PDB file of C-alpha atoms in Angstrom:
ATOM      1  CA  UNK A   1      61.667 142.787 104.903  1.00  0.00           C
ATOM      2  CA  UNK A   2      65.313 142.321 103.529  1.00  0.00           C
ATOM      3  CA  UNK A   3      66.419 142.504 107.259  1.00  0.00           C
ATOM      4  CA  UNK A   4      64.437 139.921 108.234  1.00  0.00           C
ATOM      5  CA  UNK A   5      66.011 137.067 106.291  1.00  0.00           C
ATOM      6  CA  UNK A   6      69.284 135.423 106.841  1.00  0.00           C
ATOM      7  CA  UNK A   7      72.219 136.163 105.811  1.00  0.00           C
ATOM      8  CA  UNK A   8      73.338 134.129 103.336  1.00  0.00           C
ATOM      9  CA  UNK A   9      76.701 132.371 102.440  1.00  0.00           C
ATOM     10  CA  UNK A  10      78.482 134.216  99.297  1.00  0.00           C
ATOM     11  CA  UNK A  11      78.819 130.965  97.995  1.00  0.00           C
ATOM     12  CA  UNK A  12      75.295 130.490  98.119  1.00  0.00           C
ATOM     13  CA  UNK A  13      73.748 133.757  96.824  1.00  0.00           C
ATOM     14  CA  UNK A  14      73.427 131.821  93.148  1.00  0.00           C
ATOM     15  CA  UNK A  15      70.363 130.281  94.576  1.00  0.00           C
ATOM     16  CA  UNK A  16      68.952 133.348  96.200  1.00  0.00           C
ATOM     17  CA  UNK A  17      66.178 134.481  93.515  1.00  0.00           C
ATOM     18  CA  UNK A  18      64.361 137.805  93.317  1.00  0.00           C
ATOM     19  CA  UNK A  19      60.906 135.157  93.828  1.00  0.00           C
ATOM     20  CA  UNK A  20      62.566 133.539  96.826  1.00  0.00           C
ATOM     21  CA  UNK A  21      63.798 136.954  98.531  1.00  0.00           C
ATOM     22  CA  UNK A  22      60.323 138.428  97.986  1.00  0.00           C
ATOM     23  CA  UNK A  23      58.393 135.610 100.274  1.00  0.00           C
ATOM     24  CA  UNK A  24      57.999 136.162 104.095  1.00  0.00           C
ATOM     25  CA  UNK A  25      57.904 132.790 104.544  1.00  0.00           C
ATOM     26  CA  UNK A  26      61.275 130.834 104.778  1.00  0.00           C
ATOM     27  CA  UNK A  27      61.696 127.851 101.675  1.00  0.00           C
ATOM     28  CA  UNK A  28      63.445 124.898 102.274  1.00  0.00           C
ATOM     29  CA  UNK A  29      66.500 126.138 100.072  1.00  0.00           C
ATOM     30  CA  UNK A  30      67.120 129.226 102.341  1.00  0.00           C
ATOM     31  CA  UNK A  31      66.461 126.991 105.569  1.00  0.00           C
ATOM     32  CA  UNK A  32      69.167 124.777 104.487  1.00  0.00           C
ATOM     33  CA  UNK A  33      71.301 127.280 103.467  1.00  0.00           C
ATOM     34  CA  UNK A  34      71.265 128.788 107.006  1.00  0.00           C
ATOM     35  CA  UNK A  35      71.738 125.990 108.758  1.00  0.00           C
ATOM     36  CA  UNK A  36      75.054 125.434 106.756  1.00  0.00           C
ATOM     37  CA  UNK A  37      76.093 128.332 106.977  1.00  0.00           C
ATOM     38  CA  UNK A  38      75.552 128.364 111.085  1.00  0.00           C
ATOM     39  CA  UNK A  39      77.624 124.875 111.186  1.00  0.00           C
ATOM     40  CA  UNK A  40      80.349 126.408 109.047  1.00  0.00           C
ATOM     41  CA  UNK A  41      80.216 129.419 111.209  1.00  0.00           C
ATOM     42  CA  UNK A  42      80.137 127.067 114.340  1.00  0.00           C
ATOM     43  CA  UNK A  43      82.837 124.594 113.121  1.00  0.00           C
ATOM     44  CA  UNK A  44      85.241 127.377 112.196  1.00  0.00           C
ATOM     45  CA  UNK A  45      84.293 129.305 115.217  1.00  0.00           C
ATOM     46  CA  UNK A  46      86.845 127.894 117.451  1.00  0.00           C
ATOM     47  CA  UNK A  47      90.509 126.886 118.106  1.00  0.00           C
ATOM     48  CA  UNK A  48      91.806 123.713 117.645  1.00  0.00           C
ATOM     49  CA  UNK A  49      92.852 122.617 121.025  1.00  0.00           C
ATOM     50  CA  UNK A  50      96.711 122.856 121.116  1.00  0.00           C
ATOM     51  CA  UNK A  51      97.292 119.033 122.505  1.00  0.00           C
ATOM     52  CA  UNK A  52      95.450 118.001 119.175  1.00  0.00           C
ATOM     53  CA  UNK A  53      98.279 119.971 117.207  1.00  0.00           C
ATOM     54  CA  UNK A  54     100.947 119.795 118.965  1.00  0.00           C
ATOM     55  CA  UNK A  55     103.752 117.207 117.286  1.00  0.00           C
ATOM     56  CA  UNK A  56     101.592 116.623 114.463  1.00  0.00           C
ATOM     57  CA  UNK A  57     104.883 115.855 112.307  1.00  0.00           C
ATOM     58  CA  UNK A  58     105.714 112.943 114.593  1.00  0.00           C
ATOM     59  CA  UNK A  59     102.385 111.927 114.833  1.00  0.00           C
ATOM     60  CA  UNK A  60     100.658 112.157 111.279  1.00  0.00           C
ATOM     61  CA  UNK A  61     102.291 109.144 109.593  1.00  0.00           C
ATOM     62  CA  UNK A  62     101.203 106.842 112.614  1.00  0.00           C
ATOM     63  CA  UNK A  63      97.393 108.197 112.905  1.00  0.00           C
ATOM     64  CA  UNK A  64      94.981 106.370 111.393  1.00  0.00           C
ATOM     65  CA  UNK A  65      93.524 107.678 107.937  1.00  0.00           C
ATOM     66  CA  UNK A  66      90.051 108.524 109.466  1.00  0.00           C
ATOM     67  CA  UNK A  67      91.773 110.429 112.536  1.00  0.00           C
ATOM     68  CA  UNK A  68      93.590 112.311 109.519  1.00  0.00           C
ATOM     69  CA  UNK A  69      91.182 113.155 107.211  1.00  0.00           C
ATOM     70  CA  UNK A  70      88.909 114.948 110.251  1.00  0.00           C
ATOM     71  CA  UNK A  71      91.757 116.710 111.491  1.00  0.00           C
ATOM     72  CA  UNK A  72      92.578 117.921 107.989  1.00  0.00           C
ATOM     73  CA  UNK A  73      88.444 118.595 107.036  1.00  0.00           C
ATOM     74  CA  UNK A  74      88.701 120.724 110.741  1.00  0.00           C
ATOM     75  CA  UNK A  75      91.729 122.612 109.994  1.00  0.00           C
ATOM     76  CA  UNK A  76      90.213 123.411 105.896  1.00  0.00           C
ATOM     77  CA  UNK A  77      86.678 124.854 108.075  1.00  0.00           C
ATOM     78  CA  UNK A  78      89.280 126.835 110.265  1.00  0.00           C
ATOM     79  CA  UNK A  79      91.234 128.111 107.207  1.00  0.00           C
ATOM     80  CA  UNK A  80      87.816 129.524 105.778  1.00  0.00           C
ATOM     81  CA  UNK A  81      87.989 132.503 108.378  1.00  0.00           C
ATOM     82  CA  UNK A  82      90.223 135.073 108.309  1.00  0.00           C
ATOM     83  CA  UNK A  83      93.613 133.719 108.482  1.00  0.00           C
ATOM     84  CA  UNK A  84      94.285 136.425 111.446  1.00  0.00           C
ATOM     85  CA  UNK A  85      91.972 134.703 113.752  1.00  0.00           C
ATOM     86  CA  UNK A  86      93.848 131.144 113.038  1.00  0.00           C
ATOM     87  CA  UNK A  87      96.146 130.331 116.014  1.00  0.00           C
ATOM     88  CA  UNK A  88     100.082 130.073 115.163  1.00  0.00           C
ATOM     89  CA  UNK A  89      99.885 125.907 115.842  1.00  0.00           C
ATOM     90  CA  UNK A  90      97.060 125.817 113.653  1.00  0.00           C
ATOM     91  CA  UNK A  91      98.935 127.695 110.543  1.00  0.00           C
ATOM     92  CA  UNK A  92     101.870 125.524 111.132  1.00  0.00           C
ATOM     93  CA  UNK A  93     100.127 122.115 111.005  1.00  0.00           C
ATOM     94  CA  UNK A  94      97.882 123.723 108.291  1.00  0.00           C
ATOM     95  CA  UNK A  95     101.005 124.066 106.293  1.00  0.00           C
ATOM     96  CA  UNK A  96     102.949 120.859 107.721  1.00  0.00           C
ATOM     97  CA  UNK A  97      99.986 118.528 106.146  1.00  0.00           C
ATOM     98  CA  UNK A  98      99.476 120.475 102.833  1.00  0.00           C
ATOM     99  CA  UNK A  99     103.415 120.407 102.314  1.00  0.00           C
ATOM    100  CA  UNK A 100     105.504 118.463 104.977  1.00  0.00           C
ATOM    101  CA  UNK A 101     107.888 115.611 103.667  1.00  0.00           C
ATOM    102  CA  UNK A 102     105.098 112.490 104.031  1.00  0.00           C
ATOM    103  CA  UNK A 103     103.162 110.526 101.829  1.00  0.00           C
ATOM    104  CA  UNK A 104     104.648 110.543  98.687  1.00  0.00           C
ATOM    105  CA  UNK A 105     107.198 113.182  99.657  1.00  0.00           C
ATOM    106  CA  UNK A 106     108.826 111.337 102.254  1.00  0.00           C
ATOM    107  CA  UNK A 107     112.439 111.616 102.242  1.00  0.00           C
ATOM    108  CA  UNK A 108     113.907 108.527 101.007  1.00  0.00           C
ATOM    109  CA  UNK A 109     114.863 105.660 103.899  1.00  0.00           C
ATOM    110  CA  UNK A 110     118.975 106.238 104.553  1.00  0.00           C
ATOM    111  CA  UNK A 111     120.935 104.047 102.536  1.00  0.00           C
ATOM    112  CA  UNK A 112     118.466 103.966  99.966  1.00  0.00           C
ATOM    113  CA  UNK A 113     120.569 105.175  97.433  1.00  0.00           C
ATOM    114  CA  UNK A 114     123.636 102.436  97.967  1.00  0.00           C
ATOM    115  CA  UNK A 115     121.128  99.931  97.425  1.00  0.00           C
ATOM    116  CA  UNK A 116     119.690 101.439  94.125  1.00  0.00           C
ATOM    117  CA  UNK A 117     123.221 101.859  93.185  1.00  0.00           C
ATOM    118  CA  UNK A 118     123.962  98.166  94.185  1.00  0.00           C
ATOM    119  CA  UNK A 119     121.323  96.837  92.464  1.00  0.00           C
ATOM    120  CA  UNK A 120     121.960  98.713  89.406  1.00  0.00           C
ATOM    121  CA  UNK A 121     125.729  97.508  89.266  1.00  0.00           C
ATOM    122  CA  UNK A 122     124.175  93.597  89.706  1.00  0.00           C
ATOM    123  CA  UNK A 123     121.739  94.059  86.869  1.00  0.00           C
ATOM    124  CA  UNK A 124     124.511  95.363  84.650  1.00  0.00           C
ATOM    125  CA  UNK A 125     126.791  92.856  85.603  1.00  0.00           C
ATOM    126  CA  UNK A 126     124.226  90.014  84.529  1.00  0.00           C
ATOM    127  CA  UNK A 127     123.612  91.508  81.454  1.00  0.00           C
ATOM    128  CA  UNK A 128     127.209  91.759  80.497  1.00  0.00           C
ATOM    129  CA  UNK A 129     127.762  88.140  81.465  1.00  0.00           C
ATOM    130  CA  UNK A 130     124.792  87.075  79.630  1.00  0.00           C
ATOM    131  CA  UNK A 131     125.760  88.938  76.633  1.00  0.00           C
ATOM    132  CA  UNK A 132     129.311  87.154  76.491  1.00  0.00           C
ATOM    133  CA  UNK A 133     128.166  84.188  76.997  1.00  0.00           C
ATOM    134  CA  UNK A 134     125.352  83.906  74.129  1.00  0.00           C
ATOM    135  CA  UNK A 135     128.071  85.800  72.277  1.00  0.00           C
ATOM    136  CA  UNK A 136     130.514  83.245  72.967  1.00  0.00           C
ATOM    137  CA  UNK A 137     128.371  80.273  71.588  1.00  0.00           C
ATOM    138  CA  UNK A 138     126.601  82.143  68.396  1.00  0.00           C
ATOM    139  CA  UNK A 139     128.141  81.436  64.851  1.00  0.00           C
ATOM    140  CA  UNK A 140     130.643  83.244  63.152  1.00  0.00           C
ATOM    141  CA  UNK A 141     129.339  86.500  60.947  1.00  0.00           C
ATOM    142  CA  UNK A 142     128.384  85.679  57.544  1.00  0.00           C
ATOM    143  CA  UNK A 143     130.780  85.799  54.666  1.00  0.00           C
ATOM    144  CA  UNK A 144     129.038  88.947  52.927  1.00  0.00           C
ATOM    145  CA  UNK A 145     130.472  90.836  56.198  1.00  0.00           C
ATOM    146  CA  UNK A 146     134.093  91.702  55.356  1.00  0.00           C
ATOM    147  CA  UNK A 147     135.510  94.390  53.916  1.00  0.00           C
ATOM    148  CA  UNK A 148     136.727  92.820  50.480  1.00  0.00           C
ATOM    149  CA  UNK A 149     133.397  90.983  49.772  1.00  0.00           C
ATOM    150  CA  UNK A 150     131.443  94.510  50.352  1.00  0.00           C
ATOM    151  CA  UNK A 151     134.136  96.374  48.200  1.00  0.00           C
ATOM    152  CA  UNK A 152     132.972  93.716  45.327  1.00  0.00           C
ATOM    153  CA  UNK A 153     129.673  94.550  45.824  1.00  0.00           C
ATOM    154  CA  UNK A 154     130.357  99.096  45.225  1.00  0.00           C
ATOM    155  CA  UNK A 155     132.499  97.341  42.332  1.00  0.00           C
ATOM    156  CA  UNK A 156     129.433  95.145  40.722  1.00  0.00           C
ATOM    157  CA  UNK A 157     126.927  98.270  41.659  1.00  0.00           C
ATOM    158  CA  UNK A 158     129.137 100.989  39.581  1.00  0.00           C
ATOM    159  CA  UNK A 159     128.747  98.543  36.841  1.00  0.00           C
ATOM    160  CA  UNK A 160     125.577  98.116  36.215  1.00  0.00           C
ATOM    161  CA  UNK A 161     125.340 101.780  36.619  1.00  0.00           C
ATOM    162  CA  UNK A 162     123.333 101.601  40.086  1.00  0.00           C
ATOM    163  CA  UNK A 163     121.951 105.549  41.119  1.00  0.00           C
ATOM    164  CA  UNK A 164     123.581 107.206  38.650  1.00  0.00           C
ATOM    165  CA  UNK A 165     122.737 110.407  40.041  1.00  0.00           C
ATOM    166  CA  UNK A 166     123.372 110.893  43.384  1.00  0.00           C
ATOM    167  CA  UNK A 167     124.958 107.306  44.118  1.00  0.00           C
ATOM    168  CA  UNK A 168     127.667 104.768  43.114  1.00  0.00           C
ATOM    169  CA  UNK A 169     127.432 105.602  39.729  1.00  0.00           C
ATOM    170  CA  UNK A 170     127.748 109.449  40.215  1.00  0.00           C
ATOM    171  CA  UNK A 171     130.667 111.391  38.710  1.00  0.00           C
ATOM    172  CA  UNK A 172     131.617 112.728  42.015  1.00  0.00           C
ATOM    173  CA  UNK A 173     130.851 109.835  44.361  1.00  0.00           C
ATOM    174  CA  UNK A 174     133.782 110.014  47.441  1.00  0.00           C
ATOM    175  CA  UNK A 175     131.452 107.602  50.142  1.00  0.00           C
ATOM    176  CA  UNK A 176     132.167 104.323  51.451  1.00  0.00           C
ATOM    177  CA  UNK A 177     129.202 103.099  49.257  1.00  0.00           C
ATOM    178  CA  UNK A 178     128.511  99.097  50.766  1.00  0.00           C
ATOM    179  CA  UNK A 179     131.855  98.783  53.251  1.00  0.00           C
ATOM    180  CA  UNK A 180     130.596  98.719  56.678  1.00  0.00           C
ATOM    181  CA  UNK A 181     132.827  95.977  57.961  1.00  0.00           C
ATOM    182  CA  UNK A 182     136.522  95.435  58.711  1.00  0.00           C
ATOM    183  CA  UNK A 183     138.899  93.026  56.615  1.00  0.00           C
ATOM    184  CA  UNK A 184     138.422  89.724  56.535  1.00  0.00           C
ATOM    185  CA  UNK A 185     139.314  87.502  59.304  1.00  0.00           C
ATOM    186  CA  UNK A 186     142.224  84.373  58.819  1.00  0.00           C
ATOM    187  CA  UNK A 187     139.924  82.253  60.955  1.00  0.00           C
ATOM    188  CA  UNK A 188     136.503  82.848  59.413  1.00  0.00           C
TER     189      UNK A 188
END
């Protein structure tokens, strides 16, 4: 009785059941289960013609995406076989569309990199010229930021005994305390 029924896929066997196996008469499930596994059988069955692969890296960027999806879907059925049976074009354009340099990586257009580089070098250049130039019209800095003024200010701080422990007021204080800034300016 077991010889009687179709083989089945191996992917398939999860939906062979004991109930199903013990029936003579064919269910739906196993009828469509052998009829795909005779079209994968049949689609995988033959070659690829050689004209079809041949210069497939010249060709594949200028095919349209329909022409390259069914050339890809026939290649996957022919890749389900054993990979002995798969011609030598086949393997090659098998591997050329999985991993060739197109789509996203295409090698970059030549001279590509000047004009990145060019472009970068203009956008620096306008932001260093706009920088100057709001630079050159903004106010002087405050008064607080000189060197004397901020000196005044670790001077006021010690005396009113500011972070005694581990600050101004410390025994053993040897920072800069509030001096951040350079002397004082003669045209400020």
């Amino acid at each position: 009785m077991l010889r009687s029924l179709p083989r089945a896929a191996p992917s398939s066997t999860s939906l062979l059941t004991p109930a199903l196996l013990r029936t003579s008469k064919p269910s739906p499930v196993m009828c469509l289960q052998r009829k795909q596994t005779q079209q994968t059988r049949a689609a995988s069955a033959h070659a690829i013609s050689n004209p079809t692969l041949a210069g497939i890296e010249k060709r594949w960027e200028a095919m349209p995406p329909q022409e390259q999806a069914d050339l890809w879907m026939a290649l996957r059925d022919r890749m389900k076989v054993d990979w002995h049976q798969l011609t030598l074009q086949e393997k090659k354009a098998a591997y050329w569309i999985a991993f060739g340099p197109h789509g996203p990586r295409a090698l970059p257009a030549p001279g590509e990199g000047w004009k990145i580089f060019s472009y970068t070098m203009i956008g620096l250049g306008v932001s260093f010229v706009l920088f100057y130039t709001i630079h050159s019209q903004s106010r002087p800095p405050p008064g607080t930021m000189n060197k004397e003024y901020q000196e005044m200010s670790n001077e006021y701080l010690k005396s009113q005994n500011s972070e005694p422990i581990t600050g101004f007021a410390s025994e053993n204080y040897k920072g800069k305390g509030m001096v951040q800034s350079g002397p004082k300016r003669e045209g400020h």
